[in-house]
Short mmCIF file of C-alpha atoms and ligand atoms in Angstrom, two decimals:
data_model
loop_
_atom_site.label_atom_id
_atom_site.label_comp_id
_atom_site.label_asym_id
_atom_site.label_seq_id
_atom_site.Cartn_x
_atom_site.Cartn_y
_atom_site.Cartn_z
CA CYS A 18 0.00 0.00 0.00
CA SER A 19 1.62 3.32 -1.05
CA SER A 20 1.48 6.39 1.21
CA LYS A 21 -0.80 8.06 -1.35
CA GLU A 22 -3.31 5.20 -1.02
CA LEU A 23 -3.18 5.48 2.77
CA GLU A 24 -4.02 9.18 2.56
CA PHE A 25 -6.93 8.56 0.21
CA PRO A 26 -8.29 5.02 0.43
CA GLN A 27 -9.46 4.72 -3.18
CA ILE A 28 -10.06 1.00 -2.76
CA PHE A 29 -12.76 1.62 -0.14
CA ILE A 30 -14.44 4.28 -2.23
CA GLU A 31 -14.70 1.74 -5.06
CA TYR A 32 -15.82 -1.11 -2.81
CA TYR A 33 -18.41 1.00 -1.00
CA HIS A 34 -19.90 1.96 -4.34
CA GLY A 35 -20.10 -1.66 -5.51
CA PHE A 36 -23.81 -1.84 -4.73
CA SER A 37 -24.61 1.44 -6.47
CA ILE A 38 -22.77 0.28 -9.59
CA SER A 39 -24.76 -2.98 -9.59
CA LYS A 40 -28.06 -1.23 -9.02
CA THR A 41 -27.36 1.31 -11.79
CA ILE A 42 -26.78 -1.49 -14.31
CA PHE A 43 -29.79 -3.49 -13.07
CA THR A 44 -32.05 -0.41 -13.30
CA ALA A 45 -30.96 0.42 -16.84
CA CYS A 46 -31.72 -3.21 -17.79
CA GLU A 47 -35.05 -3.26 -15.98
CA LEU A 48 -36.26 0.02 -17.48
CA GLY A 49 -35.30 -1.20 -20.95
CA VAL A 50 -32.60 1.38 -21.81
CA PHE A 51 -30.28 -1.05 -23.65
CA ASP A 52 -33.20 -2.71 -25.46
CA LEU A 53 -34.60 0.60 -26.68
CA LEU A 54 -31.24 1.86 -27.94
CA HIS A 55 -30.68 -1.46 -29.69
CA GLU A 56 -34.12 -1.36 -31.29
CA VAL A 57 -33.87 2.18 -32.68
CA GLN A 58 -30.24 1.84 -33.81
CA GLU A 59 -29.59 5.58 -33.48
CA PRO A 60 -28.39 7.82 -30.64
CA LEU A 61 -31.26 9.25 -28.56
CA SER A 62 -31.47 12.17 -26.14
CA ALA A 63 -32.33 11.68 -22.47
CA ALA A 64 -35.70 13.39 -23.08
CA THR A 65 -36.63 10.95 -25.86
CA ILE A 66 -35.49 7.92 -23.86
CA ALA A 67 -37.41 9.16 -20.79
CA SER A 68 -40.54 9.70 -22.83
CA ARG A 69 -40.29 6.29 -24.58
CA LEU A 70 -39.69 4.48 -21.27
CA SER A 71 -42.16 6.57 -19.20
CA THR A 72 -39.65 7.89 -16.67
CA SER A 73 -38.68 11.32 -15.36
CA GLU A 74 -36.26 13.15 -17.65
CA ASP A 75 -33.93 14.21 -14.84
CA GLY A 76 -33.74 10.71 -13.33
CA MET A 77 -33.16 9.17 -16.75
CA GLU A 78 -30.40 11.64 -17.66
CA ARG A 79 -28.51 10.84 -14.44
CA LEU A 80 -28.94 7.10 -15.04
CA LEU A 81 -27.69 7.42 -18.63
CA ASP A 82 -24.69 9.51 -17.53
CA ALA A 83 -23.76 6.93 -14.89
CA CYS A 84 -23.97 4.23 -17.57
CA VAL A 85 -21.61 6.31 -19.71
CA GLY A 86 -19.16 6.47 -16.77
CA LEU A 87 -19.44 2.69 -16.46
CA LYS A 88 -18.70 2.36 -20.22
CA LEU A 89 -22.05 0.71 -20.92
CA LEU A 90 -23.28 3.65 -23.01
CA LYS A 91 -21.61 6.21 -25.27
CA VAL A 92 -22.63 9.85 -25.43
CA GLU A 93 -22.12 12.45 -28.18
CA LEU A 94 -22.80 16.11 -27.54
CA LYS A 95 -24.72 18.10 -30.20
CA ASN A 96 -25.59 21.73 -29.37
CA ASN A 97 -24.79 20.95 -25.76
CA LYS A 98 -27.30 18.11 -25.65
CA GLY A 99 -26.26 14.50 -25.07
CA TYR A 100 -27.25 11.69 -27.45
CA TYR A 101 -26.81 8.19 -26.07
CA SER A 102 -26.13 4.81 -27.70
CA ASN A 103 -25.06 1.32 -26.58
CA THR A 104 -21.39 0.31 -26.44
CA ASP A 105 -20.40 -3.00 -28.08
CA VAL A 106 -20.27 -4.72 -24.71
CA SER A 107 -23.81 -3.68 -23.77
CA THR A 108 -25.12 -4.71 -27.20
CA MET A 109 -23.62 -8.14 -26.59
CA TYR A 110 -24.52 -8.68 -22.93
CA MET A 111 -27.21 -6.23 -21.80
CA VAL A 112 -29.71 -6.43 -24.65
CA LYS A 113 -32.40 -8.95 -23.74
CA SER A 114 -32.61 -10.57 -27.19
CA SER A 115 -28.84 -11.08 -27.59
CA PRO A 116 -27.81 -14.79 -27.69
CA LYS A 117 -25.25 -13.96 -24.98
CA THR A 118 -27.55 -11.82 -22.86
CA LEU A 119 -26.88 -11.32 -19.15
CA TYR A 120 -30.18 -9.45 -18.77
CA TYR A 121 -31.82 -12.26 -16.78
CA MET A 122 -28.84 -12.52 -14.45
CA ALA A 123 -29.15 -8.78 -13.80
CA MET A 124 -32.88 -9.19 -13.09
CA TYR A 125 -32.27 -12.10 -10.72
CA PHE A 126 -29.54 -10.24 -8.87
CA SER A 127 -31.67 -7.10 -8.66
CA LYS A 128 -34.98 -8.64 -7.61
CA VAL A 129 -33.83 -11.61 -5.55
CA SER A 130 -30.15 -11.47 -4.57
CA TYR A 131 -30.25 -7.79 -3.66
CA MET A 132 -33.10 -8.49 -1.24
CA CYS A 133 -31.40 -11.52 0.34
CA TRP A 134 -28.00 -9.79 0.63
CA HIS A 135 -29.71 -7.07 2.65
CA PHE A 136 -29.85 -9.69 5.42
CA LEU A 137 -26.20 -10.78 5.17
CA PRO A 138 -25.52 -9.99 8.86
CA GLN A 139 -28.41 -12.26 9.87
CA ALA A 140 -27.23 -14.94 7.42
CA VAL A 141 -23.73 -14.87 8.90
CA ARG A 142 -25.07 -14.98 12.47
CA GLU A 143 -27.54 -17.80 11.81
CA GLY A 144 -25.66 -19.65 9.05
CA LYS A 145 -28.74 -19.92 6.86
CA CYS A 146 -30.50 -18.52 3.81
CA GLN A 147 -32.70 -15.46 4.04
CA TYR A 148 -35.72 -15.96 1.74
CA GLU A 149 -38.13 -15.86 4.64
CA ARG A 150 -36.94 -12.43 5.80
CA ALA A 151 -36.59 -11.10 2.26
CA PHE A 152 -39.92 -12.35 0.86
CA GLY A 153 -41.99 -13.15 3.94
CA LYS A 154 -42.71 -16.74 2.88
CA SER A 155 -41.45 -19.76 4.75
CA SER A 156 -40.62 -22.93 2.79
CA LYS A 157 -39.39 -26.29 3.99
CA GLU A 158 -37.77 -27.11 0.68
CA LEU A 159 -35.04 -24.91 -0.79
CA PHE A 160 -36.42 -24.95 -4.32
CA GLU A 161 -39.92 -24.13 -3.08
CA ALA A 162 -38.36 -20.93 -1.76
CA ILE A 163 -36.45 -20.28 -4.99
CA TYR A 164 -39.52 -20.99 -7.16
CA ARG A 165 -41.88 -18.88 -5.02
CA SER A 166 -44.02 -18.07 -8.04
CA GLU A 167 -44.16 -18.93 -11.75
CA GLU A 168 -42.44 -15.61 -12.50
CA ASP A 169 -39.64 -16.28 -9.98
CA MET A 170 -39.04 -19.71 -11.48
CA THR A 171 -38.97 -18.35 -15.04
CA ASN A 172 -36.48 -15.62 -14.08
CA PHE A 173 -34.25 -18.10 -12.27
CA ILE A 174 -34.12 -20.61 -15.11
CA HIS A 175 -33.50 -17.87 -17.69
CA PHE A 176 -30.59 -16.72 -15.52
CA MET A 177 -29.26 -20.30 -15.33
CA ASP A 178 -29.65 -20.71 -19.08
CA SER A 179 -27.59 -17.65 -19.95
CA THR A 180 -24.31 -18.76 -18.34
CA TRP A 181 -23.72 -21.75 -20.60
CA ASN A 182 -24.45 -19.75 -23.75
CA ILE A 183 -21.33 -17.79 -22.80
CA CYS A 184 -18.94 -20.32 -21.26
CA GLY A 185 -20.52 -23.76 -21.77
CA LYS A 186 -18.19 -24.70 -24.65
CA ASP A 187 -15.11 -24.50 -22.37
CA ILE A 188 -16.85 -26.79 -19.89
CA VAL A 189 -17.84 -29.54 -22.31
CA GLU A 190 -14.38 -29.42 -23.90
CA ALA A 191 -12.51 -29.43 -20.56
CA PHE A 192 -12.14 -33.21 -20.93
CA ASP A 193 -12.67 -35.59 -23.83
CA LEU A 194 -16.19 -36.83 -23.11
CA SER A 195 -16.66 -38.63 -26.46
CA GLU A 196 -16.68 -42.13 -24.92
CA PHE A 197 -19.77 -41.29 -22.81
CA HIS A 198 -22.78 -41.85 -25.03
CA THR A 199 -25.60 -41.90 -22.49
CA VAL A 200 -25.46 -38.75 -20.42
CA TYR A 201 -27.76 -37.55 -17.62
CA ASP A 202 -27.66 -33.89 -16.64
CA LEU A 203 -29.04 -33.90 -13.09
CA GLY A 204 -30.76 -30.60 -12.37
CA GLY A 205 -30.02 -29.76 -16.00
CA CYS A 206 -32.67 -27.01 -16.00
CA THR A 207 -33.32 -25.56 -19.48
CA GLY A 208 -30.79 -27.77 -21.27
CA SER A 209 -28.35 -24.99 -22.01
CA LEU A 210 -25.25 -27.03 -21.06
CA ALA A 211 -26.79 -30.12 -22.69
CA LYS A 212 -27.02 -28.20 -25.99
CA GLN A 213 -23.30 -27.38 -25.79
CA LEU A 214 -22.49 -31.02 -25.05
CA VAL A 215 -24.46 -32.52 -27.94
CA SER A 216 -23.09 -29.96 -30.38
CA THR A 217 -19.55 -31.12 -29.48
CA TYR A 218 -20.27 -34.85 -29.10
CA LYS A 219 -22.56 -35.94 -31.95
CA GLU A 220 -22.79 -39.55 -30.70
CA SER A 221 -24.12 -38.59 -27.28
CA THR A 222 -27.64 -38.10 -26.00
CA VAL A 223 -28.36 -36.07 -22.87
CA THR A 224 -31.37 -36.55 -20.61
CA ILE A 225 -32.15 -33.63 -18.36
CA MET A 226 -33.56 -34.74 -15.01
CA ASP A 227 -35.20 -31.86 -13.18
CA LEU A 228 -38.24 -30.97 -11.12
CA PRO A 229 -41.54 -31.38 -13.06
CA LYS A 230 -42.37 -27.68 -13.45
CA VAL A 231 -38.87 -26.88 -14.69
CA VAL A 232 -38.98 -29.72 -17.22
CA GLN A 233 -42.41 -28.60 -18.48
CA THR A 234 -41.19 -25.01 -18.97
CA ALA A 235 -37.92 -26.11 -20.56
CA LYS A 236 -39.77 -28.32 -23.06
CA LYS A 237 -42.17 -25.51 -23.93
CA HIS A 238 -39.74 -22.61 -24.22
CA PHE A 239 -36.11 -23.70 -24.39
CA VAL A 240 -35.64 -26.97 -26.33
CA THR A 241 -37.30 -27.73 -29.66
CA ASP A 242 -38.28 -31.12 -31.13
CA LYS A 243 -35.43 -30.64 -33.62
CA GLU A 244 -32.93 -31.12 -30.81
CA GLN A 245 -33.21 -34.89 -31.00
CA GLN A 246 -30.18 -35.66 -28.84
CA ILE A 247 -31.87 -34.02 -25.84
CA HIS A 248 -34.50 -35.72 -23.68
CA PHE A 249 -36.19 -34.92 -20.38
CA LEU A 250 -37.11 -36.79 -17.23
CA GLU A 251 -39.28 -35.24 -14.55
CA GLY A 252 -38.09 -36.22 -11.10
CA ASP A 253 -36.46 -35.50 -7.79
CA PHE A 254 -32.82 -36.59 -7.78
CA PHE A 255 -32.85 -37.09 -4.00
CA ASN A 256 -35.97 -39.22 -3.78
CA ASP A 257 -36.60 -40.81 -7.21
CA PRO A 258 -34.47 -43.49 -8.88
CA ILE A 259 -31.66 -42.11 -11.07
CA PRO A 260 -31.45 -44.19 -14.28
CA GLU A 261 -28.22 -45.86 -15.40
CA ALA A 262 -25.86 -43.83 -17.61
CA ASP A 263 -22.25 -43.47 -18.79
CA LEU A 264 -21.85 -39.91 -17.57
CA PHE A 265 -23.67 -37.76 -15.03
CA ILE A 266 -23.34 -34.00 -15.11
CA VAL A 267 -23.96 -32.07 -11.91
CA ALA A 268 -23.47 -28.43 -12.82
CA ARG A 269 -24.02 -25.87 -10.06
CA ILE A 270 -25.82 -28.55 -8.03
CA ILE A 271 -23.35 -29.60 -5.31
CA HIS A 272 -22.87 -25.97 -4.15
CA ASP A 273 -26.62 -25.74 -3.32
CA TRP A 274 -26.69 -28.44 -0.67
CA THR A 275 -25.39 -29.50 2.76
CA GLU A 276 -22.46 -31.93 2.89
CA GLU A 277 -24.87 -34.69 3.90
CA LYS A 278 -27.15 -34.18 0.90
CA CYS A 279 -24.14 -33.95 -1.46
CA ILE A 280 -22.91 -37.34 -0.20
CA LYS A 281 -26.42 -38.78 -0.59
CA LEU A 282 -26.70 -37.53 -4.17
CA LEU A 283 -23.18 -38.54 -5.26
CA THR A 284 -23.64 -42.00 -3.71
CA LYS A 285 -26.82 -42.46 -5.78
CA VAL A 286 -24.96 -41.22 -8.85
CA TYR A 287 -22.15 -43.73 -8.23
CA GLN A 288 -24.66 -46.56 -7.93
CA SER A 289 -26.31 -45.60 -11.24
CA CYS A 290 -23.04 -45.02 -13.08
CA ARG A 291 -21.94 -47.80 -15.46
CA PRO A 292 -18.49 -49.24 -14.70
CA GLY A 293 -15.96 -47.11 -16.61
CA GLY A 294 -18.42 -44.21 -16.60
CA GLY A 295 -18.03 -40.91 -14.83
CA VAL A 296 -19.42 -37.86 -13.11
CA LEU A 297 -18.68 -34.28 -14.15
CA ILE A 298 -19.00 -31.64 -11.44
CA VAL A 299 -19.11 -28.04 -12.67
CA GLU A 300 -18.72 -25.28 -10.09
CA LEU A 301 -16.93 -22.06 -9.21
CA LEU A 302 -13.73 -23.16 -7.51
CA LEU A 303 -11.92 -21.64 -4.53
CA ASN A 304 -8.11 -21.60 -4.44
CA GLU A 305 -6.65 -24.34 -2.24
CA ASP A 306 -4.92 -21.75 -0.01
CA LYS A 307 -8.17 -19.76 0.50
CA SER A 308 -6.60 -16.70 -1.17
CA GLY A 309 -9.31 -16.25 -3.82
CA PRO A 310 -10.58 -15.85 -6.46
CA VAL A 311 -12.67 -13.09 -4.93
CA ILE A 312 -15.64 -13.93 -7.19
CA SER A 313 -15.77 -17.48 -5.73
CA GLN A 314 -15.42 -16.14 -2.18
CA LEU A 315 -18.28 -13.68 -2.77
CA PHE A 316 -20.32 -16.45 -4.37
CA SER A 317 -19.86 -18.58 -1.28
CA LEU A 318 -21.56 -15.77 0.67
CA HIS A 319 -24.15 -15.65 -2.10
CA MET A 320 -24.78 -19.37 -1.49
CA LEU A 321 -25.12 -18.63 2.23
CA VAL A 322 -27.90 -16.08 1.73
CA HIS A 323 -29.63 -18.16 -0.99
CA THR A 324 -29.08 -21.88 -0.35
CA GLU A 325 -27.95 -24.62 2.04
CA GLY A 326 -24.56 -24.91 0.35
CA LYS A 327 -21.21 -23.21 -0.26
CA GLU A 328 -18.35 -23.00 -2.76
CA ARG A 329 -15.45 -25.43 -2.37
CA THR A 330 -11.81 -26.00 -3.35
CA PRO A 331 -10.83 -28.70 -5.89
CA SER A 332 -9.56 -30.90 -3.05
CA GLU A 333 -12.88 -30.60 -1.21
CA TYR A 334 -14.69 -31.78 -4.35
CA THR A 335 -12.10 -34.53 -4.82
CA LYS A 336 -12.80 -35.73 -1.27
CA LEU A 337 -16.58 -35.74 -1.87
CA LEU A 338 -16.00 -37.85 -4.98
CA THR A 339 -13.53 -40.31 -3.44
CA ASP A 340 -15.72 -40.68 -0.32
CA THR A 341 -18.59 -41.75 -2.57
CA GLY A 342 -16.51 -44.26 -4.56
CA PHE A 343 -15.20 -42.33 -7.57
CA ARG A 344 -11.51 -42.48 -8.57
CA ASP A 345 -9.06 -40.99 -11.14
CA ILE A 346 -10.26 -37.48 -10.31
CA LYS A 347 -9.18 -34.83 -12.81
CA VAL A 348 -9.61 -31.10 -12.19
CA LYS A 349 -9.68 -28.37 -14.83
CA VAL A 350 -9.42 -24.82 -13.51
CA PHE A 351 -10.03 -22.10 -16.09
CA GLY A 352 -8.95 -18.52 -15.59
CA LYS A 353 -12.62 -17.57 -16.03
CA MET A 354 -15.54 -18.36 -13.75
CA TYR A 355 -16.35 -22.07 -13.70
CA GLY A 356 -14.12 -25.12 -13.30
CA ALA A 357 -14.78 -28.79 -14.05
CA ILE A 358 -13.98 -31.97 -12.12
CA LEU A 359 -14.26 -35.42 -13.64
CA GLY A 360 -14.40 -38.58 -11.52
CA ARG A 361 -14.55 -42.16 -12.85
CA LYS A 362 -16.18 -45.35 -11.63
N1 SAM B 414 -27.43 -27.34 -13.84
C1 SAM B 414 -28.06 -26.12 -14.24
C2 SAM B 414 -27.03 -25.07 -14.60
O1 SAM B 414 -25.86 -25.21 -14.25
O2 SAM B 414 -27.41 -24.10 -15.27
C3 SAM B 414 -29.00 -25.56 -13.17
C4 SAM B 414 -28.39 -25.30 -11.83
S1 SAM B 414 -29.57 -24.67 -10.65
C5 SAM B 414 -28.53 -23.93 -9.48
C6 SAM B 414 -30.14 -26.11 -9.82
C7 SAM B 414 -31.07 -26.97 -10.65
O3 SAM B 414 -31.39 -28.14 -9.89
C8 SAM B 414 -32.39 -26.30 -10.98
O4 SAM B 414 -32.69 -26.50 -12.34
C9 SAM B 414 -33.39 -27.01 -10.09
O5 SAM B 414 -34.70 -27.00 -10.60
C10 SAM B 414 -32.79 -28.38 -10.01
N2 SAM B 414 -33.21 -29.15 -8.81
C11 SAM B 414 -33.26 -28.70 -7.55
N3 SAM B 414 -33.65 -29.69 -6.71
C12 SAM B 414 -33.85 -30.78 -7.49
C13 SAM B 414 -34.25 -32.11 -7.21
N4 SAM B 414 -34.53 -32.51 -5.97
N5 SAM B 414 -34.34 -32.98 -8.24
C14 SAM B 414 -34.07 -32.58 -9.52
N6 SAM B 414 -33.67 -31.33 -9.84
C15 SAM B 414 -33.56 -30.45 -8.83
#
C-alpha cells in the first residue's frame, strides 16, 4: 500500500460503491434502456429515452450519464445536448434478445439477490439462507423458496440458461467426453449445457432430469423437437431413482446443498453409473490456499444467503468424490468463472 493510497483510500471508495454500480446497471436493464437503444439503432437524447420508457427526464439523464461512466453507453454532444447509444459490450450482454444476454442474471440479482443480501448480517449470524426475511414466505424445501411463483421460477431458469451460452463450450471441452454416449444432466434445468455437449459430441444423448415444473417449462420454451439428442425426465434426484448412464453431469448442483445431501446424491450417482463411466461436477472453484478468487469467495456468501450450500476447493470436491466411490479425479481450472472436475467409476 503506497502512502498516497493510505491518505486517500481509493479502494474503499470503489468497494463502497459496488452496490450502487450494480443497481445502476440493473435499473438500466429493468427500465429497458439497452433494449430501446438497440431497437432504434440511433443515438437518442435523455428526453426521448425518458418519454419512450415513461420515466422522469432528470432521473433518466442521471442514469444514462452513470452508464456512460461505467462504459455501458456512449454519449455524443450536439448543441450541448447528449445523445446516447449502446457500447459493443452492452449490445452483446445487456440487450435482452442477444444470444449472450446477461439481462436475466441482472434481473435475478436485482430482484432476488439484492433483497437476500440485505440480510447478510443475519445470514452470517444464523448460518442460513434469508428468503423468509426477504420475501416473507417460509418454505421447507429450498427450491420451493427459490420458485416462489411462476415468475420467480422463469427468471431463475432464464438466468441459469444464460451462463452456458457464454462459457458452456469450455466446460464440455474441458475433458474428452466422447466415450460417454448416455449422459444424464441432473438438475439440467433448461438444457443450455446439454445443448453445448451434444453440439460437441454428436454420438451422445443427454437426458435432463429436473423438477416437473422446470422440465415442463424447458420443453415448452427452451428446447425444440429438432434437438433430437436431448430428452427430459421429470423427477427428484434425491428421492426418485436415477437411471443408469455413462456420464452424469452435476453443474451448479453440489454448491446448493449440505455436505450430507451432497454425499447422498453422489452415492446415488455412483450406484447408477456404469463401470468405466463418470461424473462431471461443474462449479466455481476456490483456491486451495483460501486466497481467492474473490468472485468465488463472494459467491460462497451468495450461497449462504440463498441456499444450504457453499463453494469449495478442488480438493474438497475430490474428497466428496472419493468418499462416494469415484476415482481418477481430474480437475480443470479455467482462468474464467467455472471449473470442471471429472471422476470415474
Ligand atoms: N445445472 C443447471 C445449470 O448449471 O445451469 C441448473 C443449476 S440450478 C442452481 C439447480 C437446478 O437443480 C435447478 O434447475 C433445479 O430446478 C434443479 N433441482 C433442484 N432440486 C432438485 C431435485 N430434488 N431434483 C431434480 N432437480 C432439482
